[in-house]
């Protein structure tokens, strides 16, 4: 079913991939009440991981692109769980993890890649609370991982 959100994605030139399967012993999402909790999505596109430690192997713009890809992968999980992206009432919270060198402090600028995407795609419903955290390492040396909490109808 193609609705308002799908039309916005098409206008932005964004193709949503199939939701990826978990890489370990967890589920991709959990629904409780009217909230959808989505496990962390890594910066992977077309089977290729967007890798590198920020400020050492990757720069802020590459990190923003990686965070944006995490957002696209989150949207794929939302679609898989809810069937219809127009069911999203609110993006409640994003938590972004940035693979960072010890002296890198620009994690918020990196995670904006995902935050900006959610506002572009979901409008005011995409505005959310957020944490942007620097970590010493992420799985597979990816640059960014983002998890989400979504309220739906």
PDB file of C-alpha atoms in Angstrom:
ATOM      1  CA  UNK A   1       0.000   0.000   0.000  1.00  0.00           C
ATOM      2  CA  UNK A   2       1.438   3.336  -1.016  1.00  0.00           C
ATOM      3  CA  UNK A   3       0.534   6.237   1.240  1.00  0.00           C
ATOM      4  CA  UNK A   4       1.713   9.690   2.172  1.00  0.00           C
ATOM      5  CA  UNK A   5       5.027   8.568   3.687  1.00  0.00           C
ATOM      6  CA  UNK A   6       5.772   6.281   0.729  1.00  0.00           C
ATOM      7  CA  UNK A   7       5.082   9.191  -1.649  1.00  0.00           C
ATOM      8  CA  UNK A   8       7.437  11.406   0.353  1.00  0.00           C
ATOM      9  CA  UNK A   9      10.140   8.723   0.175  1.00  0.00           C
ATOM     10  CA  UNK A  10       9.675   8.472  -3.600  1.00  0.00           C
ATOM     11  CA  UNK A  11       9.888  12.261  -3.954  1.00  0.00           C
ATOM     12  CA  UNK A  12      13.149  12.192  -1.981  1.00  0.00           C
ATOM     13  CA  UNK A  13      14.481   9.441  -4.252  1.00  0.00           C
ATOM     14  CA  UNK A  14      14.778   6.999  -1.355  1.00  0.00           C
ATOM     15  CA  UNK A  15      14.206   3.297  -1.919  1.00  0.00           C
ATOM     16  CA  UNK A  16      13.552   1.351   1.249  1.00  0.00           C
ATOM     17  CA  UNK A  17      15.364  -2.016   1.287  1.00  0.00           C
ATOM     18  CA  UNK A  18      14.016  -5.244   2.713  1.00  0.00           C
ATOM     19  CA  UNK A  19      14.379  -5.265   6.489  1.00  0.00           C
ATOM     20  CA  UNK A  20      17.546  -7.083   7.489  1.00  0.00           C
ATOM     21  CA  UNK A  21      17.494 -10.172   9.647  1.00  0.00           C
ATOM     22  CA  UNK A  22      19.117 -10.045  13.091  1.00  0.00           C
ATOM     23  CA  UNK A  23      22.841 -10.829  13.201  1.00  0.00           C
ATOM     24  CA  UNK A  24      22.676 -12.450  16.662  1.00  0.00           C
ATOM     25  CA  UNK A  25      20.221 -13.669  19.311  1.00  0.00           C
ATOM     26  CA  UNK A  26      17.633 -10.867  19.284  1.00  0.00           C
ATOM     27  CA  UNK A  27      14.535  -9.805  17.369  1.00  0.00           C
ATOM     28  CA  UNK A  28      14.513  -6.823  14.990  1.00  0.00           C
ATOM     29  CA  UNK A  29      11.601  -5.168  16.770  1.00  0.00           C
ATOM     30  CA  UNK A  30       9.164  -5.521  19.636  1.00  0.00           C
ATOM     31  CA  UNK A  31       5.649  -4.097  19.817  1.00  0.00           C
ATOM     32  CA  UNK A  32       4.149  -3.316  23.197  1.00  0.00           C
ATOM     33  CA  UNK A  33       0.912  -1.353  23.399  1.00  0.00           C
ATOM     34  CA  UNK A  34       1.144   1.311  20.706  1.00  0.00           C
ATOM     35  CA  UNK A  35       4.931   1.512  20.718  1.00  0.00           C
ATOM     36  CA  UNK A  36       7.436  -0.143  18.418  1.00  0.00           C
ATOM     37  CA  UNK A  37      10.975  -0.635  19.731  1.00  0.00           C
ATOM     38  CA  UNK A  38      13.475  -1.218  16.931  1.00  0.00           C
ATOM     39  CA  UNK A  39      16.819  -2.874  17.565  1.00  0.00           C
ATOM     40  CA  UNK A  40      19.911  -0.955  16.521  1.00  0.00           C
ATOM     41  CA  UNK A  41      20.375  -0.722  12.767  1.00  0.00           C
ATOM     42  CA  UNK A  42      23.899  -0.443  11.462  1.00  0.00           C
ATOM     43  CA  UNK A  43      25.249   1.655   8.613  1.00  0.00           C
ATOM     44  CA  UNK A  44      24.889  -0.894   5.812  1.00  0.00           C
ATOM     45  CA  UNK A  45      23.627  -0.330   2.278  1.00  0.00           C
ATOM     46  CA  UNK A  46      23.300  -2.943  -0.444  1.00  0.00           C
ATOM     47  CA  UNK A  47      25.197  -5.484   1.626  1.00  0.00           C
ATOM     48  CA  UNK A  48      28.152  -3.101   2.023  1.00  0.00           C
ATOM     49  CA  UNK A  49      28.992  -1.775   5.468  1.00  0.00           C
ATOM     50  CA  UNK A  50      29.817   1.904   5.910  1.00  0.00           C
ATOM     51  CA  UNK A  51      32.806   1.510   8.204  1.00  0.00           C
ATOM     52  CA  UNK A  52      35.395   3.509  10.042  1.00  0.00           C
ATOM     53  CA  UNK A  53      36.098   5.262  13.295  1.00  0.00           C
ATOM     54  CA  UNK A  54      35.097   8.938  13.190  1.00  0.00           C
ATOM     55  CA  UNK A  55      38.010  11.399  13.296  1.00  0.00           C
ATOM     56  CA  UNK A  56      40.456   8.622  12.450  1.00  0.00           C
ATOM     57  CA  UNK A  57      39.201   6.636   9.422  1.00  0.00           C
ATOM     58  CA  UNK A  58      36.100   8.627   8.537  1.00  0.00           C
ATOM     59  CA  UNK A  59      34.958  12.256   8.587  1.00  0.00           C
ATOM     60  CA  UNK A  60      31.761  13.959   9.774  1.00  0.00           C
ATOM     61  CA  UNK A  61      30.116  13.952   6.322  1.00  0.00           C
ATOM     62  CA  UNK A  62      30.775  10.229   5.875  1.00  0.00           C
ATOM     63  CA  UNK A  63      29.418   9.715   9.395  1.00  0.00           C
ATOM     64  CA  UNK A  64      26.261  11.710   8.571  1.00  0.00           C
ATOM     65  CA  UNK A  65      25.756   9.571   5.459  1.00  0.00           C
ATOM     66  CA  UNK A  66      26.200   6.435   7.582  1.00  0.00           C
ATOM     67  CA  UNK A  67      23.646   7.730  10.119  1.00  0.00           C
ATOM     68  CA  UNK A  68      21.221   8.524   7.279  1.00  0.00           C
ATOM     69  CA  UNK A  69      21.599   4.946   6.052  1.00  0.00           C
ATOM     70  CA  UNK A  70      20.832   3.714   9.574  1.00  0.00           C
ATOM     71  CA  UNK A  71      17.630   5.769   9.340  1.00  0.00           C
ATOM     72  CA  UNK A  72      16.713   4.154   6.029  1.00  0.00           C
ATOM     73  CA  UNK A  73      17.288   0.746   7.615  1.00  0.00           C
ATOM     74  CA  UNK A  74      15.135   1.761  10.592  1.00  0.00           C
ATOM     75  CA  UNK A  75      12.337   2.740   8.201  1.00  0.00           C
ATOM     76  CA  UNK A  76      12.645  -0.709   6.592  1.00  0.00           C
ATOM     77  CA  UNK A  77      12.121  -2.278  10.027  1.00  0.00           C
ATOM     78  CA  UNK A  78       9.144   0.016  10.729  1.00  0.00           C
ATOM     79  CA  UNK A  79       7.565  -1.057   7.442  1.00  0.00           C
ATOM     80  CA  UNK A  80       8.233  -4.736   8.178  1.00  0.00           C
ATOM     81  CA  UNK A  81       6.675  -4.461  11.648  1.00  0.00           C
ATOM     82  CA  UNK A  82       3.687  -2.234  10.861  1.00  0.00           C
ATOM     83  CA  UNK A  83       3.055  -2.926   7.174  1.00  0.00           C
ATOM     84  CA  UNK A  84       2.110   0.705   6.498  1.00  0.00           C
ATOM     85  CA  UNK A  85       4.438   3.626   7.216  1.00  0.00           C
ATOM     86  CA  UNK A  86       1.433   5.945   7.530  1.00  0.00           C
ATOM     87  CA  UNK A  87       0.680   4.218  10.854  1.00  0.00           C
ATOM     88  CA  UNK A  88       3.601   6.117  12.429  1.00  0.00           C
ATOM     89  CA  UNK A  89       2.133   8.724  14.783  1.00  0.00           C
ATOM     90  CA  UNK A  90       5.414   9.875  16.286  1.00  0.00           C
ATOM     91  CA  UNK A  91       9.097   9.089  16.270  1.00  0.00           C
ATOM     92  CA  UNK A  92       9.523   9.151  20.039  1.00  0.00           C
ATOM     93  CA  UNK A  93      13.263   8.645  20.470  1.00  0.00           C
ATOM     94  CA  UNK A  94      16.439   7.818  18.587  1.00  0.00           C
ATOM     95  CA  UNK A  95      19.633   6.606  20.228  1.00  0.00           C
ATOM     96  CA  UNK A  96      22.692   6.928  18.011  1.00  0.00           C
ATOM     97  CA  UNK A  97      26.040   5.280  18.661  1.00  0.00           C
ATOM     98  CA  UNK A  98      29.045   6.691  16.813  1.00  0.00           C
ATOM     99  CA  UNK A  99      32.284   4.730  16.433  1.00  0.00           C
ATOM    100  CA  UNK A 100      34.584   7.510  17.659  1.00  0.00           C
ATOM    101  CA  UNK A 101      38.235   8.229  18.238  1.00  0.00           C
ATOM    102  CA  UNK A 102      38.803   9.259  21.897  1.00  0.00           C
ATOM    103  CA  UNK A 103      39.065  12.969  21.080  1.00  0.00           C
ATOM    104  CA  UNK A 104      36.065  13.097  18.696  1.00  0.00           C
ATOM    105  CA  UNK A 105      33.193  15.147  20.172  1.00  0.00           C
ATOM    106  CA  UNK A 106      30.923  15.829  17.197  1.00  0.00           C
ATOM    107  CA  UNK A 107      28.575  12.834  17.643  1.00  0.00           C
ATOM    108  CA  UNK A 108      25.456  15.068  17.512  1.00  0.00           C
ATOM    109  CA  UNK A 109      26.447  16.338  14.049  1.00  0.00           C
ATOM    110  CA  UNK A 110      26.872  12.754  12.856  1.00  0.00           C
ATOM    111  CA  UNK A 111      23.546  11.481  14.238  1.00  0.00           C
ATOM    112  CA  UNK A 112      21.818  14.468  12.608  1.00  0.00           C
ATOM    113  CA  UNK A 113      22.069  12.417   9.406  1.00  0.00           C
ATOM    114  CA  UNK A 114      19.380  10.125  10.820  1.00  0.00           C
ATOM    115  CA  UNK A 115      17.406  12.825  12.645  1.00  0.00           C
ATOM    116  CA  UNK A 116      17.196  15.024   9.549  1.00  0.00           C
ATOM    117  CA  UNK A 117      15.984  12.055   7.479  1.00  0.00           C
ATOM    118  CA  UNK A 118      13.182  11.274   9.942  1.00  0.00           C
ATOM    119  CA  UNK A 119      11.939  14.866   9.820  1.00  0.00           C
ATOM    120  CA  UNK A 120      12.132  14.872   5.991  1.00  0.00           C
ATOM    121  CA  UNK A 121      10.165  11.624   5.788  1.00  0.00           C
ATOM    122  CA  UNK A 122       7.671  11.920   8.678  1.00  0.00           C
ATOM    123  CA  UNK A 123       7.367  15.725   8.989  1.00  0.00           C
ATOM    124  CA  UNK A 124       6.560  16.991  12.486  1.00  0.00           C
ATOM    125  CA  UNK A 125       5.846  13.400  13.587  1.00  0.00           C
ATOM    126  CA  UNK A 126       9.525  12.725  12.884  1.00  0.00           C
ATOM    127  CA  UNK A 127      10.777  15.200  15.511  1.00  0.00           C
ATOM    128  CA  UNK A 128      12.069  13.198  18.441  1.00  0.00           C
ATOM    129  CA  UNK A 129      14.030  13.034  21.660  1.00  0.00           C
ATOM    130  CA  UNK A 130      17.554  11.755  21.057  1.00  0.00           C
ATOM    131  CA  UNK A 131      20.876  10.652  22.453  1.00  0.00           C
ATOM    132  CA  UNK A 132      24.108  10.719  20.438  1.00  0.00           C
ATOM    133  CA  UNK A 133      26.848   8.698  22.102  1.00  0.00           C
ATOM    134  CA  UNK A 134      30.479   8.107  21.177  1.00  0.00           C
ATOM    135  CA  UNK A 135      31.685   4.532  21.623  1.00  0.00           C
ATOM    136  CA  UNK A 136      35.083   2.868  21.296  1.00  0.00           C
ATOM    137  CA  UNK A 137      33.862   0.262  18.799  1.00  0.00           C
ATOM    138  CA  UNK A 138      30.757  -0.949  16.977  1.00  0.00           C
ATOM    139  CA  UNK A 139      30.001  -4.350  15.414  1.00  0.00           C
ATOM    140  CA  UNK A 140      31.885  -4.982  12.162  1.00  0.00           C
ATOM    141  CA  UNK A 141      33.657  -1.606  12.609  1.00  0.00           C
ATOM    142  CA  UNK A 142      30.592   0.212  11.238  1.00  0.00           C
ATOM    143  CA  UNK A 143      30.628   3.968  11.717  1.00  0.00           C
ATOM    144  CA  UNK A 144      27.135   4.334  13.213  1.00  0.00           C
ATOM    145  CA  UNK A 145      24.313   2.326  14.793  1.00  0.00           C
ATOM    146  CA  UNK A 146      20.896   3.809  15.625  1.00  0.00           C
ATOM    147  CA  UNK A 147      17.908   2.380  17.491  1.00  0.00           C
ATOM    148  CA  UNK A 148      14.404   3.854  17.658  1.00  0.00           C
ATOM    149  CA  UNK A 149      11.163   4.005  19.590  1.00  0.00           C
ATOM    150  CA  UNK A 150       8.079   4.693  17.456  1.00  0.00           C
ATOM    151  CA  UNK A 151       4.482   5.414  18.480  1.00  0.00           C
ATOM    152  CA  UNK A 152       1.942   4.069  16.010  1.00  0.00           C
ATOM    153  CA  UNK A 153      -1.795   3.996  15.361  1.00  0.00           C
TER     154      UNK A 153
END
